[in-house]
CSV table of C-alpha atoms and ligand atoms in Angstrom, one decimal:
chain,number,residue,atom,x,y,z
A,811,MET,CA,-64.5,61.3,-42.6
A,812,ALA,CA,-64.3,65.5,-42.5
A,813,LYS,CA,-62.9,66.8,-39.1
A,814,GLU,CA,-65.8,69.0,-38.6
A,815,ASN,CA,-68.5,65.5,-38.6
A,816,TYR,CA,-66.5,63.8,-35.8
A,817,PRO,CA,-68.2,64.4,-32.4
A,818,PRO,CA,-66.9,66.9,-29.9
A,819,GLY,CA,-65.2,64.9,-28.1
A,820,VAL,CA,-62.8,63.8,-30.9
A,821,GLN,CA,-62.6,67.2,-31.7
A,822,ASN,CA,-60.9,68.1,-28.3
A,823,TYR,CA,-58.5,65.7,-28.9
A,824,ILE,CA,-58.1,67.1,-32.8
A,825,VAL,CA,-57.9,70.2,-31.3
A,826,ARG,CA,-54.8,69.4,-28.8
A,827,GLY,CA,-53.4,67.4,-31.9
A,828,GLN,CA,-53.2,70.9,-33.6
A,829,LYS,CA,-51.3,71.8,-30.4
A,830,MET,CA,-48.9,69.3,-30.2
A,831,LEU,CA,-48.4,69.7,-34.3
A,832,ALA,CA,-47.4,73.1,-33.5
A,833,ASP,CA,-45.1,73.2,-30.7
A,834,GLU,CA,-43.1,70.8,-32.8
A,835,ALA,CA,-43.2,73.0,-35.7
A,836,THR,CA,-41.6,75.5,-33.6
A,837,GLN,CA,-39.0,73.4,-32.5
A,838,ARG,CA,-38.3,71.8,-36.2
A,839,THR,CA,-37.9,75.7,-37.3
A,840,ARG,CA,-35.8,76.2,-34.5
A,841,MET,CA,-33.5,73.5,-35.5
A,842,ARG,CA,-33.7,74.3,-38.9
A,843,SER,CA,-31.5,77.5,-37.9
A,844,LYS,CA,-28.9,75.5,-36.7
A,845,ARG,CA,-25.7,73.9,-38.3
A,846,PHE,CA,-25.3,70.2,-39.2
A,847,ASP,CA,-23.5,69.1,-36.2
A,848,THR,CA,-26.1,70.9,-34.1
A,849,ILE,CA,-28.7,68.8,-35.6
A,850,ALA,CA,-26.9,65.7,-35.8
A,851,VAL,CA,-26.4,66.1,-31.9
A,852,HIS,CA,-29.7,67.2,-30.8
A,853,GLY,CA,-32.5,66.5,-34.0
A,854,ILE,CA,-35.7,68.0,-32.4
A,855,TYR,CA,-35.5,66.4,-28.9
A,856,GLY,CA,-35.2,69.6,-26.8
A,857,LEU,CA,-34.9,70.5,-23.5
A,858,GLU,CA,-39.2,70.6,-23.1
A,859,ALA,CA,-39.4,67.0,-24.4
A,860,ALA,CA,-36.3,65.8,-22.1
A,861,LEU,CA,-38.4,67.0,-19.5
A,862,ALA,CA,-41.5,65.1,-20.8
A,863,ASN,CA,-39.3,62.6,-20.4
A,864,GLN,CA,-38.5,62.2,-17.0
A,865,GLY,CA,-35.3,64.8,-17.9
A,866,SER,CA,-33.7,61.9,-20.0
A,867,ILE,CA,-30.9,63.7,-22.3
A,868,ASN,CA,-31.5,61.1,-24.7
A,869,GLU,CA,-34.2,60.5,-26.9
A,870,PRO,CA,-36.1,57.9,-24.7
A,871,VAL,CA,-36.3,54.1,-26.3
A,872,TYR,CA,-40.1,53.0,-26.8
A,873,LEU,CA,-39.6,49.3,-26.7
A,874,SER,CA,-43.7,49.3,-26.2
A,875,SER,CA,-45.9,47.3,-29.2
A,876,ALA,CA,-48.8,49.9,-28.5
A,877,GLN,CA,-49.9,52.8,-27.3
A,878,HIS,CA,-52.4,53.0,-24.4
A,879,PHE,CA,-55.3,55.8,-24.8
A,880,GLU,CA,-57.4,57.8,-22.3
A,881,ASN,CA,-60.2,57.2,-24.0
A,882,SER,CA,-62.6,56.5,-26.8
A,883,ASP,CA,-62.6,59.5,-28.3
A,884,HIS,CA,-58.4,60.3,-28.1
A,885,MET,CA,-58.0,56.7,-30.0
A,886,GLU,CA,-60.6,57.3,-32.9
A,887,ALA,CA,-58.8,60.9,-33.0
A,888,ALA,CA,-55.7,58.9,-33.4
A,889,LEU,CA,-56.7,56.2,-35.4
A,890,ALA,CA,-58.1,58.6,-37.9
A,891,TYR,CA,-54.9,59.8,-38.0
A,892,LEU,CA,-55.8,63.2,-36.8
A,893,MET,CA,-53.8,63.9,-33.9
A,894,PRO,CA,-49.9,62.9,-33.5
A,895,SER,CA,-50.0,59.5,-32.4
A,896,TRP,CA,-48.1,56.6,-32.5
A,897,ALA,CA,-50.8,53.9,-31.8
A,898,TYR,CA,-48.7,50.3,-32.4
A,899,SER,CA,-45.0,50.3,-33.7
A,900,ARG,CA,-45.7,48.9,-36.9
A,901,ILE,CA,-47.5,52.1,-38.1
A,902,ALA,CA,-45.3,54.7,-35.7
A,903,ASN,CA,-43.3,54.7,-32.7
A,904,PRO,CA,-41.9,57.8,-30.4
A,905,THR,CA,-38.2,56.8,-31.0
A,906,LEU,CA,-38.9,56.1,-34.8
A,907,HIS,CA,-40.0,59.7,-34.8
A,908,TYR,CA,-37.0,61.1,-33.6
A,909,LEU,CA,-35.1,59.9,-35.9
A,910,GLU,CA,-37.4,60.5,-39.0
A,911,GLU,CA,-37.3,63.7,-37.7
A,912,THR,CA,-33.2,64.4,-37.2
A,913,LEU,CA,-32.8,62.4,-40.9
A,914,SER,CA,-35.4,65.0,-42.5
A,915,LEU,CA,-33.3,67.7,-41.1
A,916,LEU,CA,-29.9,66.3,-42.3
A,917,GLU,CA,-31.0,65.5,-45.8
A,918,GLY,CA,-33.2,68.8,-45.7
A,919,TYR,CA,-30.3,71.1,-44.5
A,920,GLY,CA,-29.6,73.7,-46.8
A,921,PHE,CA,-32.7,73.2,-49.0
A,922,ASP,CA,-35.4,75.9,-48.2
A,923,GLU,CA,-38.5,73.6,-48.8
A,924,GLU,CA,-40.2,71.4,-46.4
A,925,VAL,CA,-38.8,67.9,-46.4
A,926,SER,CA,-39.8,64.3,-44.4
A,927,CYS,CA,-38.9,61.1,-43.8
A,928,CYS,CA,-40.1,57.4,-43.2
A,929,ALA,CA,-37.6,55.1,-41.6
A,930,THR,CA,-37.9,51.1,-42.5
A,931,GLY,CA,-36.8,47.9,-41.2
A,932,SER,CA,-33.6,48.0,-43.9
A,933,GLY,CA,-32.7,49.8,-46.8
A,934,MET,CA,-34.5,47.4,-49.3
A,935,ALA,CA,-37.3,48.5,-47.3
A,936,ALA,CA,-36.8,51.6,-48.3
A,937,ILE,CA,-36.1,50.9,-51.8
A,938,PHE,CA,-39.1,49.0,-52.1
A,939,LEU,CA,-41.3,51.2,-50.4
A,940,ALA,CA,-40.1,54.3,-52.5
A,941,THR,CA,-40.5,53.1,-56.0
A,942,ASN,CA,-43.7,50.3,-55.4
A,943,PRO,CA,-46.1,53.0,-55.6
A,944,PHE,CA,-45.3,54.5,-58.9
A,945,LEU,CA,-46.1,51.1,-60.4
A,946,VAL,CA,-49.6,50.6,-60.2
A,947,ASP,CA,-52.2,50.2,-62.8
A,948,SER,CA,-52.9,53.7,-64.2
A,949,PRO,CA,-53.8,55.8,-67.5
A,950,PRO,CA,-52.6,56.0,-69.8
A,951,LYS,CA,-52.9,52.8,-70.3
A,952,GLY,CA,-49.8,50.2,-72.4
A,953,PRO,CA,-46.6,49.3,-70.5
A,954,PHE,CA,-45.1,51.9,-68.4
A,955,ASN,CA,-41.2,51.8,-68.1
A,956,ILE,CA,-38.5,52.8,-65.4
A,957,VAL,CA,-35.2,53.9,-66.0
A,958,VAL,CA,-32.2,52.7,-63.5
A,959,SER,CA,-28.3,53.4,-63.6
A,960,SER,CA,-27.1,50.0,-64.0
A,961,LYS,CA,-24.6,50.8,-61.8
A,962,CYS,CA,-25.9,50.0,-58.5
A,963,TYR,CA,-25.9,47.9,-55.5
A,964,GLY,CA,-26.6,43.8,-55.9
A,965,GLY,CA,-29.9,44.1,-53.8
A,966,THR,CA,-31.3,46.9,-56.4
A,967,PHE,CA,-30.4,44.9,-59.2
A,968,MET,CA,-32.7,41.8,-58.1
A,969,LEU,CA,-34.9,44.0,-56.8
A,970,PHE,CA,-35.9,45.6,-60.1
A,971,ASN,CA,-34.8,42.6,-62.4
A,972,GLU,CA,-36.4,39.5,-60.7
A,973,ARG,CA,-39.4,41.2,-59.0
A,974,TYR,CA,-39.8,44.3,-61.0
A,975,ALA,CA,-39.4,43.1,-64.5
A,976,LYS,CA,-39.5,39.2,-64.7
A,977,GLU,CA,-41.8,38.7,-62.0
A,978,ARG,CA,-44.7,42.1,-62.7
A,979,GLY,CA,-43.2,42.1,-66.7
A,980,ILE,CA,-42.6,46.2,-66.3
A,981,ASP,CA,-39.9,47.5,-68.5
A,982,VAL,CA,-36.7,48.3,-66.6
A,983,ARG,CA,-34.3,50.4,-68.5
A,984,TRP,CA,-31.1,50.1,-67.7
A,985,VAL,CA,-28.8,53.2,-67.9
A,986,LYS,CA,-25.1,51.9,-69.1
A,987,ASP,CA,-23.4,54.8,-68.1
A,988,PRO,CA,-25.1,57.0,-65.8
A,989,LEU,CA,-22.9,60.1,-66.7
A,990,ASP,CA,-24.0,60.0,-70.0
A,991,LEU,CA,-26.8,62.3,-70.2
A,992,LYS,CA,-28.0,61.3,-73.9
A,993,GLU,CA,-28.2,57.9,-72.7
A,994,TRP,CA,-30.8,58.8,-69.9
A,995,GLU,CA,-32.4,61.3,-72.5
A,996,SER,CA,-33.0,58.4,-75.2
A,997,LEU,CA,-34.5,55.9,-72.3
A,998,VAL,CA,-37.2,58.9,-71.0
A,999,ASP,CA,-40.7,58.9,-72.6
A,1000,GLN,CA,-44.1,59.6,-72.1
A,1001,GLN,CA,-44.4,56.1,-70.2
A,1002,THR,CA,-42.2,56.6,-67.8
A,1003,ARG,CA,-42.7,56.2,-63.9
A,1004,PHE,CA,-39.4,57.2,-62.2
A,1005,LEU,CA,-35.4,57.5,-63.0
A,1006,PHE,CA,-33.5,55.9,-60.2
A,1007,ALA,CA,-29.8,56.1,-59.9
A,1008,GLU,CA,-27.2,55.6,-56.8
A,1009,MET,CA,-24.6,58.3,-55.9
A,1010,PRO,CA,-22.0,57.3,-55.8
A,1011,SER,CA,-22.8,53.8,-56.6
A,1012,ASN,CA,-21.7,50.6,-55.0
A,1013,PRO,CA,-19.3,49.1,-55.8
A,1014,THR,CA,-17.6,50.7,-58.9
A,1015,LEU,CA,-18.3,54.3,-57.2
A,1016,ALA,CA,-19.9,55.8,-60.7
A,1017,VAL,CA,-21.4,58.8,-60.2
A,1018,PHE,CA,-24.0,61.0,-61.9
A,1019,ASP,CA,-25.1,65.0,-62.4
A,1020,ILE,CA,-28.3,64.8,-60.3
A,1021,CYS,CA,-28.8,68.4,-61.4
A,1022,ALA,CA,-29.2,67.2,-65.2
A,1023,VAL,CA,-30.8,64.1,-64.6
A,1024,ALA,CA,-33.3,65.8,-62.5
A,1025,LEU,CA,-34.4,68.4,-65.0
A,1026,LEU,CA,-35.0,66.0,-67.4
A,1027,ALA,CA,-36.7,63.8,-64.7
A,1028,HIS,CA,-39.3,67.0,-64.5
A,1029,GLN,CA,-39.8,67.9,-68.1
A,1030,PHE,CA,-41.4,64.2,-67.8
A,1031,GLY,CA,-43.5,65.0,-65.0
A,1032,VAL,CA,-41.7,62.8,-63.2
A,1033,PRO,CA,-39.5,62.6,-60.0
A,1034,LEU,CA,-36.3,61.6,-59.5
A,1035,ILE,CA,-35.1,58.9,-57.0
A,1036,VAL,CA,-31.6,58.7,-55.4
A,1037,ASP,CA,-29.8,56.4,-53.3
A,1038,SER,CA,-26.9,58.4,-51.8
A,1039,THR,CA,-26.0,55.6,-49.1
A,1040,ILE,CA,-22.4,56.0,-49.6
A,1041,ALA,CA,-22.2,59.8,-49.5
A,1042,THR,CA,-24.7,60.2,-46.7
A,1043,PRO,CA,-26.0,63.6,-46.0
A,1044,ALA,CA,-22.6,64.8,-44.7
A,1045,LEU,CA,-21.3,64.8,-48.0
A,1046,LEU,CA,-23.9,65.1,-50.5
A,1047,ARG,CA,-27.5,66.6,-50.3
A,1048,PRO,CA,-29.3,65.7,-53.6
A,1049,LEU,CA,-32.6,67.1,-52.4
A,1050,CYS,CA,-31.2,70.5,-52.7
A,1051,LEU,CA,-29.5,69.7,-56.4
A,1052,GLY,CA,-33.3,68.9,-57.6
A,1053,ALA,CA,-33.6,65.3,-56.7
A,1054,ASP,CA,-37.3,64.1,-55.3
A,1055,ILE,CA,-37.1,61.3,-53.0
A,1056,VAL,CA,-33.9,60.3,-51.2
A,1057,VAL,CA,-33.7,56.2,-50.3
A,1058,HIS,CA,-30.8,55.4,-48.0
A,1059,SER,CA,-29.3,52.2,-46.3
A,1060,VAL,CA,-29.0,53.6,-43.0
A,1061,SER,CA,-27.6,50.2,-42.2
A,1062,LYS,CA,-24.1,51.2,-43.7
A,1063,SER,CA,-22.1,54.8,-42.8
A,1064,MET,CA,-24.8,56.5,-41.0
A,1065,ASN,CA,-24.5,53.7,-38.9
A,1066,ALA,CA,-20.8,53.2,-38.8
A,1067,GLY,CA,-20.7,50.9,-35.6
A,1068,GLY,CA,-22.5,48.0,-37.7
A,1069,LEU,CA,-25.1,47.6,-34.8
A,1070,ALA,CA,-28.3,47.7,-36.6
A,1071,ILE,CA,-29.9,47.3,-40.3
A,1072,ALA,CA,-32.4,50.5,-41.0
A,1073,GLY,CA,-33.4,52.6,-43.9
A,1074,ALA,CA,-34.9,55.8,-45.0
A,1075,VAL,CA,-36.7,57.4,-47.6
A,1076,ILE,CA,-36.4,61.2,-47.3
A,1077,ALA,CA,-38.7,62.9,-49.7
A,1078,ARG,CA,-39.6,66.7,-50.6
A,1079,HIS,CA,-42.9,68.2,-50.3
A,1080,GLN,CA,-45.0,68.4,-53.6
A,1081,ILE,CA,-43.2,65.9,-55.9
A,1082,PRO,CA,-43.8,65.3,-59.3
A,1083,SER,CA,-45.4,62.0,-60.5
A,1084,ARG,CA,-47.7,61.1,-63.0
A,1085,VAL,CA,-49.7,58.6,-61.0
A,1086,GLY,CA,-51.0,58.0,-57.6
A,1087,PRO,CA,-53.6,60.1,-55.4
A,1088,ASP,CA,-52.6,63.6,-54.5
A,1089,GLU,CA,-51.6,63.0,-50.9
A,1090,MET,CA,-49.0,61.0,-52.4
A,1091,ARG,CA,-47.7,63.9,-54.2
A,1092,GLU,CA,-48.4,66.4,-50.9
A,1093,ASN,CA,-46.3,64.5,-48.6
A,1094,PHE,CA,-44.6,61.6,-50.2
A,1095,ALA,CA,-42.7,60.0,-47.0
A,1096,LEU,CA,-45.8,60.7,-44.8
A,1097,TYR,CA,-48.1,58.7,-47.1
A,1098,LEU,CA,-45.7,56.1,-47.5
A,1099,LYS,CA,-45.4,55.9,-43.3
A,1100,LEU,CA,-49.0,56.2,-42.6
A,1101,LEU,CA,-50.4,53.8,-45.6
A,1102,PRO,CA,-48.2,51.3,-47.6
A,1103,GLY,CA,-46.2,51.1,-45.3
A,1104,ARG,CA,-48.8,50.6,-42.7
A,1105,ASP,CA,-49.8,48.1,-44.9
A,1106,PHE,CA,-46.8,46.5,-46.3
A,1107,GLY,CA,-45.3,46.4,-42.9
A,1108,PRO,CA,-41.1,47.5,-43.1
A,1109,ALA,CA,-41.1,48.6,-39.9
A,1110,LEU,CA,-37.6,49.4,-38.0
A,1111,SER,CA,-36.9,48.5,-34.4
A,1112,PRO,CA,-37.2,51.1,-31.6
A,1113,LEU,CA,-34.0,49.9,-30.1
A,1114,SER,CA,-32.0,50.1,-33.8
A,1115,ALA,CA,-33.3,53.8,-34.3
A,1116,LEU,CA,-32.0,55.0,-30.9
A,1117,LEU,CA,-28.6,52.7,-32.0
A,1118,ILE,CA,-28.2,54.9,-35.2
A,1119,LEU,CA,-29.4,58.4,-33.5
A,1120,ASN,CA,-26.2,57.8,-31.2
A,1121,GLU,CA,-24.5,57.2,-34.7
A,1122,LEU,CA,-25.4,60.2,-36.3
A,1123,HIS,CA,-23.8,62.7,-33.5
A,1124,THR,CA,-21.1,62.4,-34.8
A,1125,LEU,CA,-21.4,61.9,-38.8
A,1126,ARG,CA,-19.9,64.6,-40.3
A,1127,SER,CA,-16.2,64.2,-38.1
A,1128,LYS,CA,-16.4,60.8,-38.8
A,1129,LEU,CA,-17.4,60.9,-42.9
A,1130,ASP,CA,-14.6,63.7,-42.6
A,1131,LEU,CA,-11.7,61.0,-40.8
A,1132,LEU,CA,-13.0,58.1,-43.0
A,1133,SER,CA,-13.0,60.1,-46.4
A,1134,GLN,CA,-9.5,61.2,-45.7
A,1135,ASN,CA,-8.8,57.8,-44.8
A,1136,CYS,CA,-9.9,56.3,-48.0
A,1137,MET,CA,-8.0,59.0,-50.0
A,1138,GLU,CA,-4.9,57.8,-48.6
A,1139,VAL,CA,-5.3,54.4,-49.1
A,1140,ALA,CA,-6.8,55.2,-53.0
A,1141,ARG,CA,-3.6,56.9,-53.9
A,1142,PHE,CA,-1.6,53.7,-52.3
A,1143,LEU,CA,-3.3,51.5,-54.3
A,1144,ALA,CA,-3.2,53.8,-57.3
A,1145,GLN,CA,1.0,53.2,-57.5
A,1146,HIS,CA,0.5,49.7,-56.7
A,1147,SER,CA,1.8,47.6,-58.8
A,1148,CYS,CA,0.0,44.5,-58.3
A,1149,VAL,CA,-3.0,46.4,-58.8
A,1150,THR,CA,-4.8,47.3,-62.8
A,1151,ALA,CA,-7.2,50.0,-62.0
A,1152,VAL,CA,-8.7,51.8,-58.7
A,1153,TYR,CA,-12.1,53.2,-58.8
A,1154,TYR,CA,-12.5,56.2,-56.7
A,1155,PRO,CA,-13.9,59.3,-57.6
A,1156,GLY,CA,-11.4,61.6,-55.3
A,1157,LEU,CA,-8.7,60.1,-57.6
A,1158,PRO,CA,-8.1,63.1,-60.8
A,1159,GLY,CA,-8.0,59.9,-63.3
A,1160,ASP,CA,-11.3,58.6,-62.3
A,1161,ALA,CA,-14.0,59.2,-64.9
A,1162,GLY,CA,-16.3,60.7,-62.0
A,1163,HIS,CA,-13.8,63.0,-60.5
A,1164,THR,CA,-14.9,66.5,-62.2
A,1165,VAL,CA,-18.9,65.9,-61.1
A,1166,ALA,CA,-18.1,64.5,-57.7
A,1167,SER,CA,-15.9,67.6,-57.0
A,1168,ARG,CA,-18.3,69.7,-58.0
A,1169,LEU,CA,-21.2,67.8,-55.8
A,1170,MET,CA,-20.0,65.6,-53.0
A,1171,ARG,CA,-17.9,68.6,-50.1
A,1172,LEU,CA,-17.7,68.2,-46.7
A,1173,VAL,CA,-20.6,69.9,-44.9
A,1174,ASP,CA,-20.2,73.2,-43.1
A,1175,SER,CA,-16.4,73.3,-43.9
A,1176,GLU,CA,-16.4,76.2,-46.1
A,1177,ASN,CA,-13.3,79.0,-46.2
A,1178,ALA,CA,-13.2,82.5,-46.6
A,1179,CYS,CA,-13.9,81.6,-50.2
A,1180,ASP,CA,-17.0,80.0,-49.7
A,1181,ASP,CA,-15.3,76.8,-51.1
A,1182,ALA,CA,-16.1,73.7,-48.8
A,1183,LEU,CA,-13.5,70.6,-48.6
A,1184,PRO,CA,-13.8,67.9,-51.4
A,1185,ARG,CA,-14.5,64.5,-49.7
A,1186,TYR,CA,-15.4,61.2,-51.5
A,1187,GLY,CA,-16.4,58.8,-49.0
A,1188,HIS,CA,-14.8,55.3,-47.5
A,1189,LEU,CA,-15.7,52.8,-50.2
A,1190,LEU,CA,-13.5,52.3,-53.3
A,1191,SER,CA,-12.8,49.3,-55.4
A,1192,PHE,CA,-10.0,48.0,-57.5
A,1193,ARG,CA,-8.8,45.0,-59.4
A,1194,VAL,CA,-6.0,42.9,-58.8
A,1195,LYS,CA,-3.6,42.0,-61.2
A,1196,GLY,CA,-3.6,38.6,-62.8
A,1197,GLY,CA,-7.1,38.3,-62.6
A,1198,ALA,CA,-10.2,36.6,-60.4
A,1199,THR,CA,-7.7,33.4,-59.1
A,1200,LYS,CA,-4.9,36.2,-57.7
A,1201,ALA,CA,-8.0,38.7,-56.4
A,1202,ARG,CA,-9.1,35.6,-54.3
A,1203,ILE,CA,-5.5,34.9,-52.9
A,1204,PHE,CA,-4.8,38.5,-51.9
A,1205,PHE,CA,-8.4,38.5,-50.1
A,1206,ASP,CA,-7.6,35.2,-48.5
A,1207,ARG,CA,-4.1,36.7,-47.1
A,1208,LEU,CA,-5.7,39.9,-45.7
A,1209,GLN,CA,-4.8,39.9,-41.8
A,1210,MET,CA,-6.4,42.8,-40.3
A,1211,ILE,CA,-9.1,44.1,-43.0
A,1212,MET,CA,-12.2,41.8,-42.4
A,1213,ARG,CA,-13.8,39.6,-44.8
A,1214,ALA,CA,-17.4,40.3,-45.0
A,1215,THR,CA,-19.6,41.3,-47.2
A,1216,ASP,CA,-20.4,45.0,-45.3
A,1217,LEU,CA,-19.8,48.7,-46.1
A,1218,GLY,CA,-19.8,52.0,-44.5
A,1219,ARG,CA,-18.0,50.5,-41.2
A,1220,ILE,CA,-15.7,52.3,-39.3
A,1221,LYS,CA,-13.5,48.5,-39.3
A,1222,SER,CA,-12.0,48.7,-42.7
A,1223,ILE,CA,-14.1,45.9,-44.8
A,1224,ALA,CA,-12.9,43.7,-47.8
A,1225,THR,CA,-15.2,42.4,-50.6
A,1226,ILE,CA,-15.3,40.3,-53.8
A,1227,PRO,CA,-18.6,41.2,-55.3
A,1228,SER,CA,-18.7,39.1,-57.8
A,1229,ILE,CA,-18.6,35.9,-55.7
A,1230,SER,CA,-20.8,37.8,-52.5
A,1231,THR,CA,-22.8,41.1,-52.9
A,1232,HIS,CA,-23.2,40.6,-57.1
A,1233,GLN,CA,-23.3,36.5,-57.1
A,1234,GLN,CA,-26.5,36.2,-58.1
A,1235,GLN,CA,-27.2,38.7,-60.7
A,1236,GLY,CA,-25.2,36.2,-62.8
A,1237,ASP,CA,-22.8,36.9,-65.8
A,1238,GLN,CA,-25.0,38.8,-67.9
A,1239,GLY,CA,-26.2,41.2,-64.9
A,1240,ARG,CA,-22.7,41.7,-63.9
A,1241,LYS,CA,-21.3,42.4,-67.5
A,1242,LEU,CA,-24.1,44.9,-67.3
A,1243,ALA,CA,-23.0,46.6,-63.9
A,1244,ASP,CA,-19.1,46.5,-64.9
A,1245,ILE,CA,-18.1,44.0,-61.9
A,1246,PRO,CA,-15.1,41.7,-63.2
A,1247,GLY,CA,-13.9,38.6,-61.2
A,1248,ASP,CA,-11.1,40.3,-60.4
A,1249,LEU,CA,-12.6,43.4,-58.6
A,1250,VAL,CA,-12.1,44.0,-54.5
A,1251,ARG,CA,-14.6,46.4,-52.9
A,1252,LEU,CA,-13.0,48.1,-49.7
A,1253,ASN,CA,-14.4,49.9,-47.1
A,1254,VAL,CA,-11.7,52.1,-45.8
A,1255,GLY,CA,-12.4,52.4,-41.7
A,1256,GLY,CA,-11.3,54.4,-39.4
A,1257,GLU,CA,-7.6,52.8,-38.5
A,1258,HIS,CA,-4.6,54.5,-38.9
A,1259,PRO,CA,-4.3,54.2,-42.6
A,1260,GLN,CA,-1.1,53.1,-42.4
A,1261,ASP,CA,-2.1,50.0,-40.8
A,1262,ILE,CA,-4.2,49.8,-43.4
A,1263,ILE,CA,-2.4,50.3,-46.6
A,1264,GLU,CA,0.2,47.9,-44.5
A,1265,ASP,CA,-2.3,44.8,-44.5
A,1266,LEU,CA,-2.8,45.0,-48.3
A,1267,ASP,CA,0.7,45.6,-49.4
A,1268,GLN,CA,1.4,42.4,-47.4
A,1269,ALA,CA,-1.6,40.4,-48.9
A,1270,LEU,CA,-0.8,42.0,-52.7
A,1271,MET,CA,2.8,41.2,-52.5
A,1272,GLY,CA,2.6,37.8,-51.1
A,1273,PRO,CA,5.3,35.9,-49.0
B,545,LIG,C1,-26.3,48.1,-48.3
B,545,LIG,C2,-27.1,49.1,-49.6
B,545,LIG,C3,-28.5,49.1,-49.6
B,545,LIG,C4,-29.3,48.1,-49.1
B,545,LIG,O1,-29.7,48.3,-48.0
B,545,LIG,P1,-30.0,47.1,-46.3
B,545,LIG,O2,-29.7,48.0,-45.1
B,545,LIG,O3,-28.8,46.2,-46.5
B,545,LIG,O4,-31.2,46.6,-46.9
B,545,LIG,C5,-29.1,49.6,-50.4
B,545,LIG,N1,-28.1,50.8,-51.6
B,545,LIG,C6,-27.0,50.6,-51.2
B,545,LIG,C7,-26.4,51.7,-52.4
B,545,LIG,C8,-26.0,49.9,-50.4
B,545,LIG,O5,-24.9,49.8,-50.0
């Protein structure tokens, strides 16, 4: 229904809503002029918001399932999405709103256009929510396809391969080497719905040239979706490089303490797409939040949102420290006689080093010559000499580094992907993604790097 057709009582609430939106836009603009750390600490929760919340210096956590309305007019205006409100925590919640605003400011840092965010209950929920709307039945008739980097997280592989390809018959075109632009070009056509890649990838840390692949996507009028979970906006902001949609597992480095599972879809406004309604192109993240998100229901808990906000305060300094630790560990492993290969884009010999050192820089670390510090995150992978059996012996000998299928942590954690995160995709799937049995994935934490190195060394050398 058009706004004008609502009764006068509802109109009053619509006017009040416009004032609320304008106030928030003012606060957002104020914060957009601040530096990354300031945004990470405050988000849009300013002095006025604090006073409106009993003076609480931290964002309030509203564990309530629903919002009480002043009267029926208020309820009608709210449920028509004609004024800021939250109604029911599956759809929206004030604590989530603070998280979403902080994430869009951080991911949109240095990007001139508007950015919005939809937080979700996990990273997989974010990837599903961000991709599913492009897979609708829509002209031109005929089978459509998606073009996806094969260097991706096991869960993402399963979503695309099992749910989309096998269950729905969607043509999923895997890019073997995401650094090879020719390969991307050979797979995209008039029936492509989106391009998708991780930067850098889990677990082999493959990178790709976001700018070039975004240009290719735009030539075909479709969006480029980037999963930059491993980098976080402290090291990489794909929207500034031409990507349209960024997805995150907020469960990982953005939430290094590991006390919650969460995800986010962060998108610029006016994304290209051949399918879907105009409102989807206009503000993709808001569209997801209010419509498909409402119907699929992948909502995030407000308590988790608060825990994550708390972690985000120190995102930049943490990623700086953790990346430096990881670089030191990578150098150690690269010269170790029991290691046959190390995958870390920070190493000069790594296939992705040139592209990564151009794109991955610590935000706000520019020197007088405008050069920002190269930082490559805190995930690496390596192959143990002697094959899968030796890799397991090494793994079982670790004394401090935890054995878990996890990453992004302040605690160092090791995984053998072929028997864990990438087990279910089978031999063929692992071959496609280059996951041999002797590959170990290591999340380098915030311990002293020498202690991490000593644990690795004793486990590699044995008694
Ligand atoms: C872990 C991970 C995901 C999935 O996120 P969850 O929060 O575990 O659902 C997606 N992408 C990447 C790169 C990941 O590492």
